[in-house]
PDB file of C-alpha atoms and ligand atoms in Angstrom:
ATOM      1  CA  MET A 255     103.245 105.989 118.652  1.00 33.00           C
ATOM      2  CA  SER A 256     100.079 107.733 116.401  1.00 35.00           C
ATOM      3  CA  PHE A 257      97.292 105.052 115.941  1.00 39.00           C
ATOM      4  CA  VAL A 258      96.017 107.679 113.050  1.00 36.00           C
ATOM      5  CA  ALA A 259      99.077 106.483 110.410  1.00 37.00           C
ATOM      6  CA  LEU A 260      98.351 102.535 112.266  1.00 43.00           C
ATOM      7  CA  SER A 261      94.806 102.644 111.078  1.00 45.00           C
ATOM      8  CA  LEU A 262      95.662 102.727 107.749  1.00 44.00           C
ATOM      9  CA  LEU A 263      97.363  98.549 107.493  1.00 51.00           C
ATOM     10  CA  CYS A 264      94.229  97.417 107.582  1.00 49.00           C
ATOM     11  CA  GLY A 265      93.572  97.464 110.887  1.00 61.00           C
ATOM     12  CA  VAL A 266      95.632  94.593 112.116  1.00 66.00           C
ATOM     13  CA  VAL A 267      98.244  96.357 114.014  1.00 67.00           C
ATOM     14  CA  PRO A 268      95.059  99.119 115.662  1.00 63.00           C
ATOM     15  CA  ALA A 269      92.723  95.889 116.166  1.00 67.00           C
ATOM     16  CA  MET A 270      95.604  94.469 117.861  1.00 69.00           C
ATOM     17  CA  ILE A 271      95.996  97.786 120.163  1.00 69.00           C
ATOM     18  CA  ALA A 272      92.332  98.261 120.437  1.00 69.00           C
ATOM     19  CA  ALA A 273      91.924  94.834 122.559  1.00 70.00           C
ATOM     20  CA  LEU A 274      94.412  95.818 125.070  1.00 69.00           C
ATOM     21  CA  PRO A 275      92.932  97.782 128.172  1.00 70.00           C
ATOM     22  CA  HIS A 276      93.494 101.355 127.918  1.00 71.00           C
ATOM     23  CA  GLN A 277      96.173 101.272 130.381  1.00 68.00           C
ATOM     24  CA  ASP A 278      98.088  99.294 128.456  1.00 68.00           C
ATOM     25  CA  ARG A 279      98.390 100.856 124.949  1.00 70.00           C
ATOM     26  CA  GLN A 280     101.545 102.523 125.319  1.00 80.00           C
ATOM     27  CA  LEU A 281     103.540  99.912 123.823  1.00 85.00           C
ATOM     28  CA  SER A 282     107.356 100.853 123.158  1.00 89.00           C
ATOM     29  CA  GLY A 283     110.062 102.478 124.291  1.00 90.00           C
ATOM     30  CA  CYS A 284     110.328 101.406 128.369  1.00 93.00           C
ATOM     31  CA  ASP A 285     113.303 100.225 130.283  1.00 93.00           C
ATOM     32  CA  ILE A 286     113.567  96.287 130.314  1.00 94.00           C
ATOM     33  CA  SER A 287     116.500  95.946 132.003  1.00 90.00           C
ATOM     34  CA  ASN A 288     115.291  94.451 135.310  1.00 91.00           C
ATOM     35  CA  ALA A 289     112.782  92.339 132.996  1.00 94.00           C
ATOM     36  CA  LYS A 290     112.546  88.516 133.884  1.00 93.00           C
ATOM     37  CA  MET A 291     111.378  85.958 131.046  1.00 94.00           C
ATOM     38  CA  THR A 292     109.273  83.222 132.072  1.00 90.00           C
ATOM     39  CA  LEU A 293     109.880  80.064 130.709  1.00 94.00           C
ATOM     40  CA  PRO A 294     108.147  77.097 131.835  1.00 94.00           C
ATOM     41  CA  ALA A 295     109.647  75.045 134.885  1.00 92.00           C
ATOM     42  CA  SER A 296     110.319  71.340 134.445  1.00 88.00           C
ATOM     43  CA  GLN A 297     112.549  71.679 131.362  1.00 94.00           C
ATOM     44  CA  VAL A 298     116.845  72.650 130.680  1.00 94.00           C
ATOM     45  CA  ALA A 299     116.269  73.337 126.840  1.00 96.00           C
ATOM     46  CA  LEU A 300     115.333  76.975 127.649  1.00 96.00           C
ATOM     47  CA  VAL A 301     117.289  78.465 130.205  1.00 92.00           C
ATOM     48  CA  GLU A 302     117.121  82.508 130.858  1.00 88.00           C
ATOM     49  CA  PRO A 303     120.941  83.830 130.472  1.00 87.00           C
ATOM     50  CA  ASN A 304     121.873  84.768 134.151  1.00 75.00           C
ATOM     51  CA  ALA A 305     124.272  87.273 133.144  1.00 74.00           C
ATOM     52  CA  THR A 306     123.155  89.630 130.870  1.00 81.00           C
ATOM     53  CA  THR A 307     119.636  91.507 130.835  1.00 87.00           C
ATOM     54  CA  PRO A 308     117.357  91.702 128.400  1.00 94.00           C
ATOM     55  CA  SER A 309     117.494  94.310 125.399  1.00 93.00           C
ATOM     56  CA  PHE A 310     114.504  93.716 123.628  1.00 96.00           C
ATOM     57  CA  ILE A 311     111.129  92.513 123.805  1.00 96.00           C
ATOM     58  CA  GLY A 312     109.917  92.297 120.435  1.00 96.00           C
ATOM     59  CA  LEU A 313     106.135  91.178 119.000  1.00 95.00           C
ATOM     60  CA  ALA A 314     106.731  89.204 116.123  1.00 96.00           C
ATOM     61  CA  ILE A 315     103.286  89.871 113.227  1.00 95.00           C
ATOM     62  CA  GLY A 316     104.603  87.428 110.274  1.00 96.00           C
ATOM     63  CA  VAL A 317     104.415  83.920 108.657  1.00 98.00           C
ATOM     64  CA  GLN A 318     106.526  80.770 108.777  1.00 98.00           C
ATOM     65  CA  ASN A 319     106.858  79.338 105.461  1.00 98.00           C
ATOM     66  CA  TYR A 320     106.710  75.755 104.255  1.00 98.00           C
ATOM     67  CA  THR A 321     107.010  73.176 101.309  1.00 98.00           C
ATOM     68  CA  CYS A 322     105.809  69.912 101.193  1.00 98.00           C
ATOM     69  CA  SER A 323     108.581  67.595 100.957  1.00 96.00           C
ATOM     70  CA  ASN A 324     108.119  63.923  98.920  1.00 94.00           C
ATOM     71  CA  THR A 325     107.007  61.925 102.405  1.00 96.00           C
ATOM     72  CA  SER A 326     103.831  64.561 102.531  1.00 97.00           C
ATOM     73  CA  THR A 327     104.944  66.691 105.344  1.00 97.00           C
ATOM     74  CA  TYR A 328     105.850  70.442 105.610  1.00 97.00           C
ATOM     75  CA  THR A 329     109.405  71.525 106.276  1.00 96.00           C
ATOM     76  CA  ASN A 330     109.596  74.797 107.523  1.00 96.00           C
ATOM     77  CA  VAL A 331     111.706  77.204 104.785  1.00 96.00           C
ATOM     78  CA  GLY A 332     111.532  80.209 106.223  1.00 97.00           C
ATOM     79  CA  ALA A 333     109.889  83.121 108.099  1.00 98.00           C
ATOM     80  CA  VAL A 334     109.008  86.781 107.112  1.00 98.00           C
ATOM     81  CA  ALA A 335     108.106  88.678 110.076  1.00 97.00           C
ATOM     82  CA  GLU A 336     107.518  92.570 111.852  1.00 95.00           C
ATOM     83  CA  LEU A 337     109.305  93.042 115.319  1.00 95.00           C
ATOM     84  CA  PHE A 338     107.007  95.854 117.227  1.00 93.00           C
ATOM     85  CA  ASP A 339     108.579  96.721 120.379  1.00 93.00           C
ATOM     86  CA  VAL A 340     106.106  96.040 123.275  1.00 93.00           C
ATOM     87  CA  SER A 341     108.661  96.481 126.061  1.00 94.00           C
ATOM     88  CA  CYS A 342     105.984  98.765 128.211  1.00 92.00           C
ATOM     89  CA  LEU A 343     103.912  95.646 128.183  1.00 92.00           C
ATOM     90  CA  TYR A 344     106.086  93.764 130.211  1.00 94.00           C
ATOM     91  CA  GLY A 345     105.001  93.537 133.757  1.00 92.00           C
ATOM     92  CA  LYS A 346     101.304  95.144 132.892  1.00 90.00           C
ATOM     93  CA  SER A 347      98.301  92.344 132.540  1.00 85.00           C
ATOM     94  CA  ALA A 348      98.208  92.444 128.649  1.00 87.00           C
ATOM     95  CA  TYR A 349     101.856  91.212 128.077  1.00 92.00           C
ATOM     96  CA  THR A 350     100.625  87.505 128.516  1.00 92.00           C
ATOM     97  CA  SER A 351      97.899  87.810 125.736  1.00 90.00           C
ATOM     98  CA  VAL A 352      99.331  90.423 123.504  1.00 91.00           C
ATOM     99  CA  GLN A 353     100.201  87.995 120.924  1.00 94.00           C
ATOM    100  CA  THR A 354      96.801  86.337 120.742  1.00 93.00           C
ATOM    101  CA  ALA A 355      95.333  89.629 120.349  1.00 89.00           C
ATOM    102  CA  ALA A 356      97.622  90.177 117.598  1.00 90.00           C
ATOM    103  CA  TRP A 357      97.118  86.649 115.875  1.00 92.00           C
ATOM    104  CA  ASP A 358      93.476  87.559 116.237  1.00 91.00           C
ATOM    105  CA  ALA A 359      93.712  90.941 114.187  1.00 87.00           C
ATOM    106  CA  TRP A 360      96.480  89.319 111.916  1.00 90.00           C
ATOM    107  CA  SER A 361      94.328  85.820 110.876  1.00 90.00           C
ATOM    108  CA  ALA A 362      91.170  88.429 110.095  1.00 87.00           C
ATOM    109  CA  ALA A 363      93.143  90.933 107.977  1.00 85.00           C
ATOM    110  CA  PRO A 364      92.290  90.466 104.138  1.00 81.00           C
ATOM    111  CA  ALA A 365      94.036  87.629 102.956  1.00 81.00           C
ATOM    112  CA  ASP A 366      96.060  89.689 100.283  1.00 82.00           C
ATOM    113  CA  VAL A 367      97.770  91.660 103.268  1.00 85.00           C
ATOM    114  CA  THR A 368     101.156  89.764 103.296  1.00 89.00           C
ATOM    115  CA  ALA A 369     103.762  89.994 106.036  1.00 92.00           C
ATOM    116  CA  GLN A 370     105.876  91.974 103.603  1.00 91.00           C
ATOM    117  CA  ASP A 371     102.928  94.218 103.284  1.00 87.00           C
ATOM    118  CA  VAL A 372     102.992  94.620 107.113  1.00 85.00           C
ATOM    119  CA  ILE A 373     106.933  95.484 106.617  1.00 88.00           C
ATOM    120  CA  ALA A 374     106.761  98.170 104.034  1.00 86.00           C
ATOM    121  CA  PHE A 375     103.597  99.892 105.015  1.00 82.00           C
ATOM    122  CA  PHE A 376     106.319 100.382 108.600  1.00 81.00           C
ATOM    123  CA  SER A 377     109.000 101.350 106.740  1.00 82.00           C
ATOM    124  CA  GLY A 378     107.397 104.590 105.525  1.00 72.00           C
ATOM    125  CA  ALA A 379     105.725 105.830 108.342  1.00 70.00           C
ATOM    126  CA  PRO A 380     107.283 108.511 110.743  1.00 71.00           C
ATOM    127  CA  GLU A 381     105.198 106.371 113.759  1.00 67.00           C
ATOM    128  CA  ALA A 382     107.958 103.164 113.100  1.00 68.00           C
ATOM    129  CA  LYS A 383     110.521 105.156 114.669  1.00 72.00           C
ATOM    130  CA  ASN A 384     109.889 103.986 117.931  1.00 78.00           C
ATOM    131  CA  ALA A 385     107.039 101.094 117.431  1.00 86.00           C
ATOM    132  CA  VAL A 386     108.945  99.066 114.840  1.00 92.00           C
ATOM    133  CA  LEU A 387     112.035  97.102 116.576  1.00 94.00           C
ATOM    134  CA  GLY A 388     113.152  95.174 113.215  1.00 95.00           C
ATOM    135  CA  GLN A 389     112.486  92.485 110.947  1.00 97.00           C
ATOM    136  CA  HIS A 390     112.990  88.796 111.172  1.00 98.00           C
ATOM    137  CA  PHE A 391     113.712  87.233 107.943  1.00 98.00           C
ATOM    138  CA  TYR A 392     116.256  84.191 106.237  1.00 97.00           C
ATOM    139  CA  VAL A 393     119.272  84.597 104.529  1.00 97.00           C
ATOM    140  CA  THR A 394     121.755  82.016 103.175  1.00 96.00           C
ATOM    141  CA  ASN A 395     123.920  80.764 105.813  1.00 95.00           C
ATOM    142  CA  PRO A 396     126.497  83.372 106.042  1.00 95.00           C
ATOM    143  CA  ILE A 397     128.900  81.084 107.495  1.00 94.00           C
ATOM    144  CA  THR A 398     128.500  77.697 105.688  1.00 95.00           C
ATOM    145  CA  GLY A 399     127.410  79.217 102.254  1.00 95.00           C
ATOM    146  CA  THR A 400     124.592  76.691 101.819  1.00 94.00           C
ATOM    147  CA  GLY A 401     121.080  76.394 103.768  1.00 93.00           C
ATOM    148  CA  VAL A 402     118.962  79.140 105.194  1.00 95.00           C
ATOM    149  CA  SER A 403     119.119  80.552 108.393  1.00 97.00           C
ATOM    150  CA  PRO A 404     117.049  82.925 110.490  1.00 98.00           C
ATOM    151  CA  LYS A 405     117.991  86.788 110.653  1.00 98.00           C
ATOM    152  CA  TRP A 406     117.175  89.713 112.804  1.00 98.00           C
ATOM    153  CA  ASP A 407     117.624  92.871 111.381  1.00 98.00           C
ATOM    154  CA  PHE A 408     117.471  95.877 113.335  1.00 96.00           C
ATOM    155  CA  THR A 409     119.603  98.257 111.236  1.00 95.00           C
ATOM    156  CA  SER A 410     116.885  99.951 109.141  1.00 91.00           C
ATOM    157  CA  SER A 411     114.342 100.571 111.891  1.00 89.00           C
ATOM    158  CA  GLY A 412     113.861 102.015 115.246  1.00 86.00           C
ATOM    159  CA  LYS A 413     116.576 103.642 117.232  1.00 87.00           C
ATOM    160  CA  THR A 414     119.007 100.749 115.964  1.00 91.00           C
ATOM    161  CA  ALA A 415     118.416 102.330 112.695  1.00 90.00           C
ATOM    162  CA  GLY A 416     121.706 103.420 110.813  1.00 92.00           C
ATOM    163  CA  ASN A 417     123.813 100.914 113.298  1.00 94.00           C
ATOM    164  CA  PRO A 418     125.282  98.304 110.543  1.00 95.00           C
ATOM    165  CA  ALA A 419     125.619  96.236 113.444  1.00 95.00           C
ATOM    166  CA  ALA A 420     122.608  95.510 114.428  1.00 97.00           C
ATOM    167  CA  PHE A 421     121.447  92.290 113.314  1.00 97.00           C
ATOM    168  CA  VAL A 422     121.869  88.433 114.405  1.00 98.00           C
ATOM    169  CA  VAL A 423     122.350  85.797 111.956  1.00 98.00           C
ATOM    170  CA  GLY A 424     121.494  82.687 114.353  1.00 97.00           C
ATOM    171  CA  ALA A 425     120.993  79.377 114.757  1.00 97.00           C
ATOM    172  CA  LYS A 426     118.786  76.901 117.144  1.00 96.00           C
ATOM    173  CA  ALA A 427     120.233  75.903 120.331  1.00 96.00           C
ATOM    174  CA  GLY A 428     117.256  74.673 122.019  1.00 97.00           C
ATOM    175  CA  ASP A 429     113.410  73.590 121.738  1.00 97.00           C
ATOM    176  CA  ILE A 430     110.237  73.299 123.457  1.00 97.00           C
ATOM    177  CA  ALA A 431     107.002  72.646 121.858  1.00 97.00           C
ATOM    178  CA  SER A 432     104.488  75.570 122.883  1.00 97.00           C
ATOM    179  CA  PRO A 433     103.859  74.997 126.693  1.00 95.00           C
ATOM    180  CA  ALA A 434      99.852  76.109 125.443  1.00 91.00           C
ATOM    181  CA  GLY A 435      99.407  72.590 124.365  1.00 87.00           C
ATOM    182  CA  ASN A 436      97.699  73.804 121.374  1.00 89.00           C
ATOM    183  CA  THR A 437      99.363  72.112 118.085  1.00 92.00           C
ATOM    184  CA  SER A 438      98.854  75.194 116.259  1.00 96.00           C
ATOM    185  CA  ASN A 439     101.403  77.231 117.900  1.00 98.00           C
ATOM    186  CA  VAL A 440     104.719  76.857 116.736  1.00 98.00           C
ATOM    187  CA  ASP A 441     107.661  75.837 118.937  1.00 97.00           C
ATOM    188  CA  TRP A 442     109.507  78.159 121.785  1.00 98.00           C
ATOM    189  CA  LEU A 443     112.778  78.272 120.356  1.00 97.00           C
ATOM    190  CA  SER A 444     116.495  79.654 121.801  1.00 97.00           C
ATOM    191  CA  VAL A 445     118.731  80.912 118.979  1.00 97.00           C
ATOM    192  CA  LYS A 446     122.930  81.613 119.163  1.00 96.00           C
ATOM    193  CA  PRO A 447     124.083  84.427 116.844  1.00 96.00           C
ATOM    194  CA  ILE A 448     126.560  83.148 114.376  1.00 97.00           C
ATOM    195  CA  GLN A 449     126.995  86.837 113.076  1.00 97.00           C
ATOM    196  CA  GLY A 450     126.224  89.848 114.296  1.00 96.00           C
ATOM    197  CA  ASP A 451     126.341  92.280 117.370  1.00 95.00           C
ATOM    198  CA  LEU A 452     122.903  92.544 118.031  1.00 96.00           C
ATOM    199  CA  ALA A 453     121.942  89.883 120.852  1.00 96.00           C
ATOM    200  CA  SER A 454     123.931  87.078 122.443  1.00 95.00           C
ATOM    201  CA  GLN A 455     120.948  85.137 122.780  1.00 96.00           C
ATOM    202  CA  ILE A 456     117.488  85.158 121.477  1.00 97.00           C
ATOM    203  CA  PHE A 457     114.139  82.855 122.712  1.00 98.00           C
ATOM    204  CA  ARG A 458     111.066  82.972 120.720  1.00 98.00           C
ATOM    205  CA  ILE A 459     108.589  82.425 123.175  1.00 98.00           C
ATOM    206  CA  ASP A 460     104.540  83.258 123.282  1.00 97.00           C
ATOM    207  CA  THR A 461     103.870  81.911 119.884  1.00 98.00           C
ATOM    208  CA  THR A 462     100.865  81.443 118.089  1.00 97.00           C
ATOM    209  CA  GLY A 463      99.909  80.099 115.581  1.00 98.00           C
ATOM    210  CA  GLY A 464     102.158  78.851 112.312  1.00 98.00           C
ATOM    211  CA  GLN A 465     102.247  75.188 112.293  1.00 98.00           C
ATOM    212  CA  PRO A 466     101.536  74.112 108.951  1.00 97.00           C
ATOM    213  CA  PRO A 467      98.619  71.118 108.172  1.00 97.00           C
ATOM    214  CA  ALA A 468      99.747  67.961 109.275  1.00 96.00           C
ATOM    215  CA  SER A 469      99.898  66.113 105.853  1.00 97.00           C
ATOM    216  CA  CYS A 470      99.996  67.666 101.984  1.00 98.00           C
ATOM    217  CA  THR A 471     100.098  66.165  98.633  1.00 97.00           C
ATOM    218  CA  PRO A 472     103.942  66.596  97.196  1.00 96.00           C
ATOM    219  CA  GLY A 473     104.258  69.083  94.353  1.00 95.00           C
ATOM    220  CA  SER A 474     102.022  71.139  95.973  1.00 97.00           C
ATOM    221  CA  ALA A 475     102.688  75.066  95.903  1.00 97.00           C
ATOM    222  CA  PRO A 476     104.625  76.459  99.412  1.00 97.00           C
ATOM    223  CA  ILE A 477     102.319  77.660 101.769  1.00 97.00           C
ATOM    224  CA  SER A 478     102.641  80.351 104.704  1.00 97.00           C
ATOM    225  CA  VAL A 479     101.597  79.870 107.924  1.00 97.00           C
ATOM    226  CA  LYS A 480     100.775  83.090 109.811  1.00 97.00           C
ATOM    227  CA  TYR A 481     101.649  83.908 113.454  1.00 97.00           C
ATOM    228  CA  THR A 482     102.961  85.522 116.040  1.00 96.00           C
ATOM    229  CA  ALA A 483     105.322  85.344 119.157  1.00 97.00           C
ATOM    230  CA  LYS A 484     107.487  87.344 121.775  1.00 98.00           C
ATOM    231  CA  TYR A 485     111.046  87.352 120.710  1.00 98.00           C
ATOM    232  CA  TRP A 486     113.272  88.253 123.654  1.00 97.00           C
ATOM    233  CA  LEU A 487     117.098  89.365 122.740  1.00 97.00           C
ATOM    234  CA  PHE A 488     119.813  89.434 125.531  1.00 95.00           C
ATOM    235  CA  GLY A 489     122.993  91.115 125.441  1.00 92.00           C
ATOM    236  CA  GLY A 490     125.128  91.865 122.360  1.00 92.00           C
ATOM    237  CA  SER A 491     126.902  95.192 122.097  1.00 90.00           C
ATOM    238  CA  VAL A 492     124.363  97.387 120.141  1.00 88.00           C
ATOM    239  CA  LYS A 493     123.457 100.854 122.004  1.00 72.00           C
ATOM    240  CA  LYS A 494     119.393 101.183 122.156  1.00 67.00           C
TER     241      LYS A 494
HETATM  242  C1  NAG B 293     121.200  81.180 136.700  1.00 72.04           C
HETATM  243  O1  NAG B 293     120.881  81.641 138.290  1.00 72.04           O
HETATM  244  C2  NAG B 293     119.935  80.388 138.981  1.00 72.04           C
HETATM  245  C3  NAG B 293     119.571  81.519 140.565  1.00 72.04           C
HETATM  246  O2  NAG B 293     119.019  82.089 140.365  1.00 72.04           O
HETATM  247  C4  NAG B 293     121.238  79.240 139.316  1.00 72.04           C
HETATM  248  O3  NAG B 293     120.599  78.045 139.894  1.00 72.04           O
HETATM  249  C5  NAG B 293     121.953  78.833 137.600  1.00 72.04           C
HETATM  250  O4  NAG B 293     122.739  77.803 138.083  1.00 72.04           O
HETATM  251  C6  NAG B 293     122.599  79.799 137.171  1.00 72.04           C
HETATM  252  N1  NAG B 293     123.043  79.420 135.771  1.00 72.04           N
HETATM  253  C7  NAG B 293     124.114  79.706 135.540  1.00 72.04           C
HETATM  254  C8  NAG B 293     124.516  79.476 134.217  1.00 72.04           C
HETATM  255  O5  NAG B 293     125.077  80.259 136.206  1.00 72.04           O
HETATM  256  C1  NAG B 294     112.827  62.787  98.773  1.00 72.04           C
HETATM  257  O1  NAG B 294     113.733  64.059  98.818  1.00 72.04           O
HETATM  258  C2  NAG B 294     114.550  63.582  99.578  1.00 72.04           C
HETATM  259  C3  NAG B 294     115.441  64.664 100.384  1.00 72.04           C
HETATM  260  O2  NAG B 294     114.935  66.185  99.564  1.00 72.04           O
HETATM  261  C4  NAG B 294     115.839  63.034  98.381  1.00 72.04           C
HETATM  262  O3  NAG B 294     117.051  63.166  98.853  1.00 72.04           O
HETATM  263  C5  NAG B 294     115.037  61.732  97.998  1.00 72.04           C
HETATM  264  O4  NAG B 294     115.699  61.494  97.017  1.00 72.04           O
HETATM  265  C6  NAG B 294     113.719  62.034  97.775  1.00 72.04           C
HETATM  266  N1  NAG B 294     112.771  60.846  96.858  1.00 72.04           N
HETATM  267  C7  NAG B 294     112.080  60.981  95.983  1.00 72.04           C
HETATM  268  C8  NAG B 294     111.603  59.510  95.967  1.00 72.04           C
HETATM  269  O5  NAG B 294     111.769  61.654  95.801  1.00 72.04           O
HETATM  270  C1  NAG B 295     108.300  83.595 102.648  1.00 72.04           C
HETATM  271  O1  NAG B 295     107.079  83.521 102.237  1.00 72.04           O
HETATM  272  C2  NAG B 295     106.462  85.125 101.954  1.00 72.04           C
HETATM  273  C3  NAG B 295     105.364  85.053 100.927  1.00 72.04           C
HETATM  274  O2  NAG B 295     104.361  84.610 102.486  1.00 72.04           O
HETATM  275  C4  NAG B 295     107.722  85.631 100.749  1.00 72.04           C
HETATM  276  O3  NAG B 295     107.650  87.001 100.715  1.00 72.04           O
HETATM  277  C5  NAG B 295     109.048  85.431 101.998  1.00 72.04           C
HETATM  278  O4  NAG B 295     109.722  85.948 101.002  1.00 72.04           O
HETATM  279  C6  NAG B 295     109.197  84.237 101.991  1.00 72.04           C
HETATM  280  N1  NAG B 295     110.621  83.901 102.897  1.00 72.04           N
HETATM  281  C7  NAG B 295     111.234  82.713 102.760  1.00 72.04           C
HETATM  282  C8  NAG B 295     112.435  82.907 103.419  1.00 72.04           C
HETATM  283  O5  NAG B 295     110.573  81.631 102.130  1.00 72.04           O
HETATM  284  C1  NAG B 296      94.752  76.472 118.933  1.00 72.04           C
HETATM  285  O1  NAG B 296      95.594  78.258 118.197  1.00 72.04           O
HETATM  286  C2  NAG B 296      94.649  78.575 117.482  1.00 72.04           C
HETATM  287  C3  NAG B 296      95.247  80.124 116.735  1.00 72.04           C
HETATM  288  O2  NAG B 296      96.186  79.516 116.352  1.00 72.04           O
HETATM  289  C4  NAG B 296      93.196  79.147 117.771  1.00 72.04           C
HETATM  290  O3  NAG B 296      92.230  79.294 116.609  1.00 72.04           O
HETATM  291  C5  NAG B 296      92.413  77.808 118.157  1.00 72.04           C
HETATM  292  O4  NAG B 296      91.616  77.938 118.513  1.00 72.04           O
HETATM  293  C6  NAG B 296      93.242  77.559 119.352  1.00 72.04           C
HETATM  294  N1  NAG B 296      92.721  76.340 119.838  1.00 72.04           N
HETATM  295  C7  NAG B 296      92.195  75.756 121.592  1.00 72.04           C
HETATM  296  C8  NAG B 296      92.111  74.495 121.606  1.00 72.04           C
HETATM  297  O5  NAG B 296      92.871  76.435 122.396  1.00 72.04           O
END
C-alpha cells in the first residue's frame, strides 16, 4: 500500500506503521496458510481449529459501544471497526505488538475522528484494495430477527470485493479475559458463524482497550470506547 494517501487519515494508520521496525512495514498480501495462532495454555474456552488453515489475519481499529443499564453498569451493544490485512507481519517481530502501536495511534487521534471516518476514508482509497480486508459491525440477528449479532463484512473491500458470500454473521462460542491481565482490554473470543461463507471460525485475540468504565449513571448517553485487536479467520469457502 502507498503511505502517501494514508497520511491523509489524520495520522492514525501512518503513525501505527511508523512505529513498526523498517523491515516490518509491508503489512498485506502474504500467504498465511501455515500460520499458527498462539492461544494461552491452561484454558479450553478458545482452541485453534486443527482441520482448517487461517484465511485472514486482520488488525481491527475501531470502537466498542455501550449503553448504561439501570443497574449502573455498561452493557456492550455493538462495535464498529475497520479490518486491515496484516498477514505479512505474521512471524515478524512487529506481529506481537502491532495492536498496541495501532491503539497508541488511534487513541492519539483527534476526538472527532470516528471509526466510521476511518472506514469512509479507506472506502474510496485505491490503496485499500490491498490494505483493507473489510468491516466489522453489528446487525439485527438474521435468524431470530431480534437482538444484534456481530458481522464481518468483506464484500466491498480488498480481494473479496464484489463477492456477496464474503461475510459472516456470528455468535460467541467462547471467551477468556485478556491474558495481558489489563482490565482495559476486551475479552478474547471465539465466534461461530450463523450465516455467511467467509469463515468457519473467527477469533478475536491480542485485544487492546475497548472496556467501558466500571460504572455509569442510568440514563446517561451511550459511549464508544476505542479498541484494537487481531481477528484470525479460519476456513470458509470464499476465495481470497
Ligand atoms: C488438535 O491437535 C492436537 C495436537 O496437535 C490434538 O491434541 C487435539 O486433540 C486435536 N483436536 C482436534 C479437535 O482434533
Ligand atoms: C431494568 O432493566 C431491565 C432490563 O432492561 C428491566 O427488565 C427492568 O424492568 C428495569 N428496571 C427498572 C427499575 O427500570
Ligand atoms: C457504535 O457507535 C458508533 C459511534 O461511535 C456508531 O457510528 C455506530 O453506528 C454504533 N454501532 C452500534 C452497533 O452500536
Ligand atoms: C492498559 O492498557 C491501556 C490501553 O488500553 C494502557 O493505556 C495502559 O497503560 C495499560 N495499563 C497497564 C498497567 O499496562
